[in-house]
mmCIF file of C-alpha atoms in Angstrom:
data_model
loop_
_atom_site.group_PDB
_atom_site.id
_atom_site.type_symbol
_atom_site.label_atom_id
_atom_site.label_comp_id
_atom_site.label_asym_id
_atom_site.label_seq_id
_atom_site.Cartn_x
_atom_site.Cartn_y
_atom_site.Cartn_z
ATOM 1 C CA MET A 272 194.631 -10.957 145.517
ATOM 2 C CA ARG A 273 192.184 -8.853 147.531
ATOM 3 C CA VAL A 274 192.138 -9.608 151.262
ATOM 4 C CA LEU A 275 189.670 -8.442 153.928
ATOM 5 C CA LEU A 276 191.061 -8.197 157.456
ATOM 6 C CA THR A 277 188.421 -8.262 160.191
ATOM 7 C CA GLY A 278 189.918 -6.601 163.250
ATOM 8 C CA GLY A 279 192.536 -5.074 160.989
ATOM 9 C CA ALA A 280 193.481 -2.310 163.436
ATOM 10 C CA GLY A 281 194.226 -4.674 166.319
ATOM 11 C CA TYR A 282 197.645 -5.789 167.478
ATOM 12 C CA ILE A 283 197.986 -8.825 165.236
ATOM 13 C CA GLY A 284 195.765 -7.383 162.513
ATOM 14 C CA SER A 285 197.829 -4.207 162.108
ATOM 15 C CA HIS A 286 201.149 -6.047 161.867
ATOM 16 C CA THR A 287 199.630 -8.437 159.317
ATOM 17 C CA LEU A 288 198.215 -5.467 157.424
ATOM 18 C CA LEU A 289 201.727 -4.037 157.275
ATOM 19 C CA LYS A 290 203.163 -7.331 156.013
ATOM 20 C CA LEU A 291 200.493 -7.780 153.322
ATOM 21 C CA LEU A 292 200.918 -4.229 152.047
ATOM 22 C CA GLN A 293 204.684 -4.692 151.867
ATOM 23 C CA ASP A 294 203.994 -7.727 149.686
ATOM 24 C CA GLY A 295 201.808 -5.690 147.331
ATOM 25 C CA ILE A 296 198.475 -7.247 148.324
ATOM 26 C CA ASP A 297 195.272 -5.195 148.052
ATOM 27 C CA VAL A 298 193.763 -4.981 151.549
ATOM 28 C CA LEU A 299 190.684 -3.658 153.322
ATOM 29 C CA ALA A 300 190.860 -3.282 157.106
ATOM 30 C CA LEU A 301 187.528 -3.576 158.934
ATOM 31 C CA ASP A 302 187.389 -2.570 162.597
ATOM 32 C CA ASN A 303 184.974 -0.989 165.044
ATOM 33 C CA PHE A 304 187.862 0.327 167.195
ATOM 34 C CA SER A 305 186.374 -1.159 170.366
ATOM 35 C CA ASN A 306 189.841 -2.320 171.395
ATOM 36 C CA SER A 307 192.073 -0.456 168.940
ATOM 37 C CA SER A 308 192.814 3.019 167.625
ATOM 38 C CA PRO A 309 192.412 4.616 164.181
ATOM 39 C CA GLU A 310 195.924 5.979 164.713
ATOM 40 C CA VAL A 311 197.428 2.551 164.030
ATOM 41 C CA LEU A 312 196.033 2.586 160.480
ATOM 42 C CA ARG A 313 197.505 6.020 159.849
ATOM 43 C CA ARG A 314 200.882 4.771 161.046
ATOM 44 C CA VAL A 315 200.734 1.660 158.867
ATOM 45 C CA GLN A 316 199.942 3.854 155.870
ATOM 46 C CA LYS A 317 202.937 6.042 156.670
ATOM 47 C CA LEU A 318 205.260 3.057 157.192
ATOM 48 C CA THR A 319 204.298 1.494 153.858
ATOM 49 C CA ASN A 320 203.753 4.727 151.920
ATOM 50 C CA SER A 321 200.761 3.018 150.361
ATOM 51 C CA SER A 322 197.015 3.443 150.481
ATOM 52 C CA PHE A 323 194.520 0.773 151.469
ATOM 53 C CA ALA A 324 190.780 0.604 152.025
ATOM 54 C CA THR A 325 189.263 0.882 155.505
ATOM 55 C CA HIS A 326 185.758 0.479 156.872
ATOM 56 C CA VAL A 327 184.538 1.357 160.367
ATOM 57 C CA GLY A 328 181.942 -1.115 161.592
ATOM 58 C CA ASP A 329 181.112 -4.258 163.550
ATOM 59 C CA TYR A 330 181.490 -7.578 161.757
ATOM 60 C CA ARG A 331 178.493 -8.918 163.657
ATOM 61 C CA ALA A 332 176.212 -6.626 161.625
ATOM 62 C CA PRO A 333 175.146 -8.286 158.326
ATOM 63 C CA ASP A 334 174.556 -4.930 156.610
ATOM 64 C CA VAL A 335 178.089 -3.794 157.465
ATOM 65 C CA LEU A 336 179.615 -6.925 155.967
ATOM 66 C CA ASP A 337 177.373 -6.829 152.904
ATOM 67 C CA GLU A 338 178.515 -3.276 152.195
ATOM 68 C CA VAL A 339 182.173 -4.265 152.555
ATOM 69 C CA PHE A 340 181.854 -7.344 150.337
ATOM 70 C CA GLU A 341 179.854 -5.513 147.663
ATOM 71 C CA LYS A 342 182.372 -2.668 147.434
ATOM 72 C CA PHE A 343 185.658 -4.505 147.964
ATOM 73 C CA ARG A 344 184.853 -8.007 146.650
ATOM 74 C CA PRO A 345 187.618 -9.830 148.577
ATOM 75 C CA ASP A 346 189.186 -13.057 147.345
ATOM 76 C CA ALA A 347 190.016 -14.065 150.908
ATOM 77 C CA VAL A 348 189.364 -13.102 154.525
ATOM 78 C CA ILE A 349 191.808 -13.097 157.410
ATOM 79 C CA HIS A 350 189.571 -13.190 160.463
ATOM 80 C CA PHE A 351 191.063 -11.530 163.565
ATOM 81 C CA ALA A 352 188.012 -9.820 165.064
ATOM 82 C CA GLY A 353 186.947 -11.074 168.488
ATOM 83 C CA LEU A 354 187.525 -10.876 172.216
ATOM 84 C CA LYS A 355 190.661 -12.583 173.489
ATOM 85 C CA ALA A 356 191.233 -12.426 177.272
ATOM 86 C CA VAL A 357 191.172 -15.751 179.129
ATOM 87 C CA GLY A 358 190.365 -14.210 182.519
ATOM 88 C CA GLU A 359 187.620 -11.978 181.177
ATOM 89 C CA SER A 360 186.063 -14.906 179.333
ATOM 90 C CA ASN A 361 185.564 -16.696 182.653
ATOM 91 C CA GLU A 362 183.692 -13.644 183.959
ATOM 92 C CA LYS A 363 181.700 -12.904 180.784
ATOM 93 C CA PRO A 364 181.230 -16.159 178.873
ATOM 94 C CA LEU A 365 178.027 -15.120 177.089
ATOM 95 C CA THR A 366 179.714 -11.958 175.813
ATOM 96 C CA TYR A 367 182.514 -14.088 174.366
ATOM 97 C CA TYR A 368 180.146 -16.540 172.688
ATOM 98 C CA ALA A 369 178.051 -13.711 171.235
ATOM 99 C CA GLN A 370 181.060 -11.770 169.946
ATOM 100 C CA ASN A 371 183.293 -14.576 168.758
ATOM 101 C CA VAL A 372 181.031 -17.449 167.734
ATOM 102 C CA SER A 373 177.942 -15.600 166.514
ATOM 103 C CA GLY A 374 180.090 -13.025 164.763
ATOM 104 C CA SER A 375 182.059 -15.701 162.944
ATOM 105 C CA ILE A 376 178.883 -17.409 161.762
ATOM 106 C CA ASN A 377 177.718 -14.065 160.396
ATOM 107 C CA LEU A 378 181.034 -13.633 158.578
ATOM 108 C CA LEU A 379 180.905 -17.090 156.978
ATOM 109 C CA ASP A 380 177.300 -16.527 155.941
ATOM 110 C CA CYS A 381 178.281 -13.284 154.249
ATOM 111 C CA MET A 382 181.260 -14.938 152.540
ATOM 112 C CA GLN A 383 178.890 -17.590 151.192
ATOM 113 C CA ARG A 384 176.419 -15.005 149.894
ATOM 114 C CA HIS A 385 179.179 -13.160 148.059
ATOM 115 C CA GLY A 386 181.125 -16.144 146.729
ATOM 116 C CA CYS A 387 184.251 -15.653 148.834
ATOM 117 C CA GLN A 388 185.819 -19.096 149.294
ATOM 118 C CA ASN A 389 189.014 -18.588 151.318
ATOM 119 C CA ILE A 390 189.508 -17.820 155.001
ATOM 120 C CA VAL A 391 192.442 -17.714 157.397
ATOM 121 C CA PHE A 392 191.191 -17.888 160.977
ATOM 122 C CA SER A 393 192.931 -16.427 164.001
ATOM 123 C CA SER A 394 192.696 -19.421 166.342
ATOM 124 C CA SER A 395 194.682 -20.194 169.457
ATOM 125 C CA ALA A 396 196.714 -22.864 171.218
ATOM 126 C CA THR A 397 194.149 -22.605 174.016
ATOM 127 C CA VAL A 398 192.051 -25.095 172.011
ATOM 128 C CA TYR A 399 194.411 -27.843 173.223
ATOM 129 C CA GLY A 400 193.877 -27.401 176.971
ATOM 130 C CA GLU A 401 196.043 -29.347 179.421
ATOM 131 C CA ALA A 402 198.876 -31.098 177.621
ATOM 132 C CA GLN A 403 198.589 -34.851 177.236
ATOM 133 C CA TYR A 404 202.040 -34.624 175.656
ATOM 134 C CA LEU A 405 204.429 -31.895 174.568
ATOM 135 C CA PRO A 406 205.078 -30.270 172.248
ATOM 136 C CA TYR A 407 201.500 -29.813 171.091
ATOM 137 C CA ASP A 408 201.067 -30.996 167.538
ATOM 138 C CA GLU A 409 197.969 -30.405 165.455
ATOM 139 C CA ASP A 410 196.660 -33.904 166.236
ATOM 140 C CA HIS A 411 196.725 -33.316 169.997
ATOM 141 C CA PRO A 412 193.232 -33.794 171.494
ATOM 142 C CA LEU A 413 191.265 -30.559 171.784
ATOM 143 C CA ASN A 414 189.984 -29.810 175.288
ATOM 144 C CA PRO A 415 189.984 -26.046 175.999
ATOM 145 C CA THR A 416 189.823 -25.114 179.680
ATOM 146 C CA ASN A 417 188.155 -21.689 179.473
ATOM 147 C CA PRO A 418 185.340 -19.983 177.531
ATOM 148 C CA TYR A 419 187.779 -18.043 175.328
ATOM 149 C CA GLY A 420 189.454 -21.272 174.211
ATOM 150 C CA ARG A 421 186.082 -22.912 173.689
ATOM 151 C CA THR A 422 184.965 -20.092 171.381
ATOM 152 C CA LYS A 423 188.049 -20.736 169.252
ATOM 153 C CA TYR A 424 187.355 -24.473 169.263
ATOM 154 C CA PHE A 425 183.703 -23.986 168.266
ATOM 155 C CA ILE A 426 184.636 -21.594 165.465
ATOM 156 C CA GLU A 427 187.205 -24.074 164.141
ATOM 157 C CA GLU A 428 184.532 -26.775 164.044
ATOM 158 C CA ILE A 429 182.043 -24.452 162.342
ATOM 159 C CA ILE A 430 184.633 -23.571 159.698
ATOM 160 C CA ARG A 431 185.420 -27.266 159.155
ATOM 161 C CA ASP A 432 181.741 -27.998 158.566
ATOM 162 C CA TRP A 433 181.432 -25.003 156.243
ATOM 163 C CA ILE A 434 184.448 -26.124 154.211
ATOM 164 C CA ALA A 435 183.104 -29.693 154.021
ATOM 165 C CA SER A 436 179.954 -28.342 152.393
ATOM 166 C CA ARG A 437 181.900 -26.313 149.840
ATOM 167 C CA PRO A 438 184.361 -28.419 147.793
ATOM 168 C CA HIS A 439 186.174 -25.424 146.286
ATOM 169 C CA ALA A 440 186.580 -23.512 149.557
ATOM 170 C CA SER A 441 189.730 -23.327 151.670
ATOM 171 C CA ALA A 442 190.504 -22.541 155.298
ATOM 172 C CA VAL A 443 193.680 -22.305 157.345
ATOM 173 C CA LEU A 444 193.169 -22.366 161.115
ATOM 174 C CA LEU A 445 196.261 -20.726 162.586
ATOM 175 C CA ARG A 446 196.682 -21.819 166.188
ATOM 176 C CA TYR A 447 198.775 -19.044 167.718
ATOM 177 C CA PHE A 448 200.814 -19.593 170.770
ATOM 178 C CA ASN A 449 201.740 -16.246 172.442
ATOM 179 C CA PRO A 450 202.247 -13.234 170.121
ATOM 180 C CA VAL A 451 204.681 -10.653 171.491
ATOM 181 C CA GLY A 452 207.048 -7.876 170.421
ATOM 182 C CA ALA A 453 206.526 -5.043 167.959
ATOM 183 C CA ASP A 454 207.473 -3.819 164.521
ATOM 184 C CA GLU A 455 211.125 -2.803 164.205
ATOM 185 C CA SER A 456 210.112 0.819 163.604
ATOM 186 C CA GLY A 457 208.628 1.127 167.086
ATOM 187 C CA ASN A 458 205.664 2.921 165.530
ATOM 188 C CA ILE A 459 203.124 0.129 165.986
ATOM 189 C CA GLY A 460 202.847 -2.400 168.777
ATOM 190 C CA GLU A 461 200.534 -3.893 171.380
ATOM 191 C CA ASP A 462 198.396 -1.234 173.055
ATOM 192 C CA PRO A 463 195.726 -2.744 175.336
ATOM 193 C CA ARG A 464 192.959 -0.318 176.269
ATOM 194 C CA ALA A 465 192.751 -1.365 179.929
ATOM 195 C CA ILE A 466 195.126 -3.158 182.277
ATOM 196 C CA PRO A 467 196.927 -5.697 180.089
ATOM 197 C CA ASN A 468 195.812 -9.319 180.240
ATOM 198 C CA ASN A 469 198.987 -10.596 178.574
ATOM 199 C CA LEU A 470 202.442 -10.852 180.105
ATOM 200 C CA LEU A 471 204.696 -8.766 177.891
ATOM 201 C CA PRO A 472 202.584 -5.591 177.595
ATOM 202 C CA TYR A 473 202.149 -5.718 181.363
ATOM 203 C CA ILE A 474 205.920 -5.956 181.853
ATOM 204 C CA SER A 475 206.394 -3.122 179.350
ATOM 205 C CA GLN A 476 203.988 -0.864 181.198
ATOM 206 C CA VAL A 477 205.720 -1.592 184.497
ATOM 207 C CA ALA A 478 209.054 -0.715 182.892
ATOM 208 C CA VAL A 479 207.739 2.575 181.511
ATOM 209 C CA GLY A 480 206.106 3.519 184.821
ATOM 210 C CA ARG A 481 202.428 3.146 183.927
ATOM 211 C CA LEU A 482 201.957 0.184 186.286
ATOM 212 C CA LYS A 483 203.508 -0.354 189.717
ATOM 213 C CA GLU A 484 204.461 -4.027 189.587
ATOM 214 C CA LEU A 485 203.876 -7.283 187.768
ATOM 215 C CA SER A 486 201.686 -9.995 189.235
ATOM 216 C CA ILE A 487 203.011 -13.476 188.467
ATOM 217 C CA PHE A 488 200.112 -15.905 188.658
ATOM 218 C CA GLY A 489 201.558 -18.936 190.372
ATOM 219 C CA ASN A 490 205.116 -20.034 191.144
ATOM 220 C CA ASN A 491 204.420 -23.674 191.968
ATOM 221 C CA TYR A 492 203.928 -25.113 188.495
ATOM 222 C CA GLU A 493 205.985 -28.101 187.400
ATOM 223 C CA THR A 494 208.400 -25.997 185.365
ATOM 224 C CA ARG A 495 212.101 -25.252 185.767
ATOM 225 C CA ASP A 496 211.473 -22.180 187.965
ATOM 226 C CA GLY A 497 207.872 -22.763 189.061
ATOM 227 C CA THR A 498 206.333 -20.111 186.805
ATOM 228 C CA GLY A 499 204.232 -20.785 183.728
ATOM 229 C CA GLU A 500 206.090 -21.701 180.554
ATOM 230 C CA ARG A 501 204.864 -20.521 177.167
ATOM 231 C CA ASP A 502 205.882 -20.467 173.520
ATOM 232 C CA TYR A 503 206.278 -16.774 172.660
ATOM 233 C CA ILE A 504 206.290 -15.844 168.990
ATOM 234 C CA HIS A 505 207.405 -12.492 167.631
ATOM 235 C CA ILE A 506 204.607 -10.527 165.989
ATOM 236 C CA ASP A 507 206.613 -10.045 162.794
ATOM 237 C CA ASP A 508 206.988 -13.820 162.440
ATOM 238 C CA LEU A 509 203.281 -14.244 163.113
ATOM 239 C CA ALA A 510 202.395 -11.667 160.463
ATOM 240 C CA ALA A 511 204.609 -13.512 157.976
ATOM 241 C CA ALA A 512 202.716 -16.723 158.796
ATOM 242 C CA HIS A 513 199.446 -15.008 157.839
ATOM 243 C CA LEU A 514 200.892 -13.891 154.531
ATOM 244 C CA ALA A 515 201.995 -17.460 153.808
ATOM 245 C CA ALA A 516 198.646 -18.861 154.989
ATOM 246 C CA VAL A 517 196.475 -16.621 152.824
ATOM 247 C CA LYS A 518 198.560 -17.549 149.782
ATOM 248 C CA TYR A 519 198.217 -21.221 150.695
ATOM 249 C CA ALA A 520 194.438 -20.890 151.077
ATOM 250 C CA HIS A 521 194.216 -19.144 147.725
ATOM 251 C CA GLU A 522 195.977 -22.045 145.988
ATOM 252 C CA ASN A 523 194.495 -25.075 147.830
ATOM 253 C CA HIS A 524 191.169 -26.572 148.884
ATOM 254 C CA GLY A 525 190.124 -28.036 152.215
ATOM 255 C CA CYS A 526 190.809 -27.134 155.841
ATOM 256 C CA GLU A 527 194.147 -27.247 157.657
ATOM 257 C CA ALA A 528 194.913 -26.463 161.293
ATOM 258 C CA ILE A 529 198.482 -25.206 161.663
ATOM 259 C CA ASN A 530 200.441 -24.262 164.785
ATOM 260 C CA VAL A 531 202.256 -20.949 164.787
ATOM 261 C CA GLY A 532 204.990 -20.876 167.403
ATOM 262 C CA THR A 533 208.723 -21.317 167.887
ATOM 263 C CA GLY A 534 208.795 -24.812 169.362
ATOM 264 C CA THR A 535 210.474 -23.671 172.591
ATOM 265 C CA GLY A 536 209.099 -22.497 175.935
ATOM 266 C CA ILE A 537 210.030 -19.451 178.007
ATOM 267 C CA THR A 538 208.973 -19.069 181.649
ATOM 268 C CA VAL A 539 207.544 -15.884 183.152
ATOM 269 C CA LEU A 540 210.690 -15.272 185.190
ATOM 270 C CA GLU A 541 212.888 -15.797 182.117
ATOM 271 C CA MET A 542 210.820 -13.212 180.254
ATOM 272 C CA VAL A 543 211.140 -10.744 183.127
ATOM 273 C CA LYS A 544 214.927 -11.156 183.209
ATOM 274 C CA ALA A 545 215.258 -10.769 179.431
ATOM 275 C CA PHE A 546 213.127 -7.625 179.463
ATOM 276 C CA GLU A 547 215.173 -6.130 182.280
ATOM 277 C CA GLU A 548 218.288 -6.659 180.161
ATOM 278 C CA ALA A 549 216.670 -5.142 177.052
ATOM 279 C CA SER A 550 215.256 -2.105 178.835
ATOM 280 C CA GLY A 551 217.819 -1.484 181.546
ATOM 281 C CA ARG A 552 214.872 -1.213 183.957
ATOM 282 C CA GLU A 553 214.085 -3.296 187.025
ATOM 283 C CA ILE A 554 210.705 -5.050 186.872
ATOM 284 C CA PRO A 555 209.253 -5.370 190.393
ATOM 285 C CA PHE A 556 206.861 -8.286 190.778
ATOM 286 C CA LYS A 557 204.761 -10.168 193.304
ATOM 287 C CA ILE A 558 203.509 -13.736 193.305
ATOM 288 C CA ALA A 559 199.729 -14.088 193.068
ATOM 289 C CA GLU A 560 197.268 -16.980 192.977
ATOM 290 C CA ARG A 561 197.079 -19.096 189.852
ATOM 291 C CA ARG A 562 194.445 -17.999 187.362
ATOM 292 C CA GLN A 563 191.555 -20.296 186.533
ATOM 293 C CA GLY A 564 192.126 -21.991 183.170
ATOM 294 C CA ASP A 565 195.908 -21.449 182.971
ATOM 295 C CA VAL A 566 198.083 -24.426 182.041
ATOM 296 C CA ALA A 567 201.616 -25.072 183.309
ATOM 297 C CA ARG A 568 203.452 -25.523 180.008
ATOM 298 C CA SER A 569 202.585 -24.828 176.405
ATOM 299 C CA PHE A 570 204.812 -24.971 173.352
ATOM 300 C CA ALA A 571 204.322 -25.956 169.760
ATOM 301 C CA GLU A 572 205.336 -28.627 167.324
ATOM 302 C CA VAL A 573 205.909 -26.461 164.255
ATOM 303 C CA SER A 574 206.964 -28.818 161.461
ATOM 304 C CA LYS A 575 203.557 -28.641 159.728
ATOM 305 C CA ALA A 576 203.898 -24.882 159.226
ATOM 306 C CA GLN A 577 207.308 -25.411 157.675
ATOM 307 C CA ARG A 578 206.036 -28.200 155.441
ATOM 308 C CA LEU A 579 202.804 -26.577 154.179
ATOM 309 C CA LEU A 580 203.562 -22.869 154.422
ATOM 310 C CA ASP A 581 207.363 -22.875 154.063
ATOM 311 C CA TRP A 582 207.365 -20.804 157.251
ATOM 312 C CA THR A 583 209.496 -20.848 160.399
ATOM 313 C CA ALA A 584 209.950 -18.317 163.192
ATOM 314 C CA LYS A 585 213.110 -16.253 162.837
ATOM 315 C CA ARG A 586 213.031 -13.961 165.896
ATOM 316 C CA ASP A 587 214.314 -14.899 169.364
ATOM 317 C CA LEU A 588 213.722 -13.728 172.940
ATOM 318 C CA THR A 589 216.213 -10.881 172.569
ATOM 319 C CA ASP A 590 214.352 -9.584 169.509
ATOM 320 C CA ILE A 591 211.037 -9.901 171.339
ATOM 321 C CA CYS A 592 212.100 -7.812 174.318
ATOM 322 C CA ARG A 593 214.138 -5.300 172.310
ATOM 323 C CA THR A 594 211.288 -4.460 169.915
ATOM 324 C CA ALA A 595 208.655 -4.450 172.674
ATOM 325 C CA TRP A 596 210.723 -1.958 174.664
ATOM 326 C CA ASN A 597 211.420 0.141 171.570
ATOM 327 C CA TRP A 598 207.669 0.437 170.983
ATOM 328 C CA GLN A 599 206.744 1.116 174.622
ATOM 329 C CA SER A 600 209.543 3.606 175.288
ATOM 330 C CA LYS A 601 208.668 5.567 172.123
ATOM 331 C CA ASN A 602 204.958 5.409 172.950
ATOM 332 C CA PRO A 603 204.635 5.335 176.750
ATOM 333 C CA SER A 604 200.888 5.996 176.520
ATOM 334 C CA GLY A 605 200.347 3.870 173.441
ATOM 335 C CA PHE A 606 198.608 5.343 170.420
ATOM 336 C CA GLU A 607 196.625 7.881 172.476
ATOM 337 C CA HIS A 608 199.354 10.343 173.404
#
């Protein structure tokens, strides 16, 4: 199987690239490096001792995609490319719609022109919005509360319509909960270009001395300690889910939305404590205002992933913090050091 990864040098893309190469799959990584580094691809190549195709370009450009599809002729696409910060999406909604939604339409159009029938889409649990019940299962009503989540929802619907028009096509919509951690080697991990928008890289940068303190957005939620509760999934488990999903898409028709999480929630304060234990560093923090669009609790019902993909998460909170600290302590400035 030949698989195109859009956004293949990003955090999730690079770990999935590693997993696919270890499984012997032929891969091309497409990235414009707007929020990633070419260094990650060099490190993946070294970790796997294998070569793979790369292409520098923006997936929103039809000529870029046509060149990739003509040369590589993928059997399937795993679509990671896109902007992903909830807070930023509230400030720049049009940028998010242009990048995420318009770009995805361009990708599907190119797949159609070149006869590529299978796609795994990097979606998000943000499509669910405020919980009407927990855990979220795939039948939970979809009501995203921020522009980022709405872009994921719109893309899911576009893919569903595209699949409905193509009886031999297949799509898996992977609804991630909160990807965290790093590869065991410590050579690749999450490396945000600016101040991190996600909890664990922010904690990591506080621990390594790059940031002064953590801001905890709200301590008056209806959770066991007042801080937001989330389902955090180790990046290695998430990468394994993509490997299983692309194989499933290759062998089946139709469209399936599948949660990717652990089924348990961890609060912000619990994550801080676990990271302090893993790193041996104190994490100073302050309480800040709640962020617009944040929900109190979010964790997954994961039985569908086990049933369809034969996949379950294997890593726990200790693994998450240990591997995240291993990556950050080895690479205090990320890939650009």
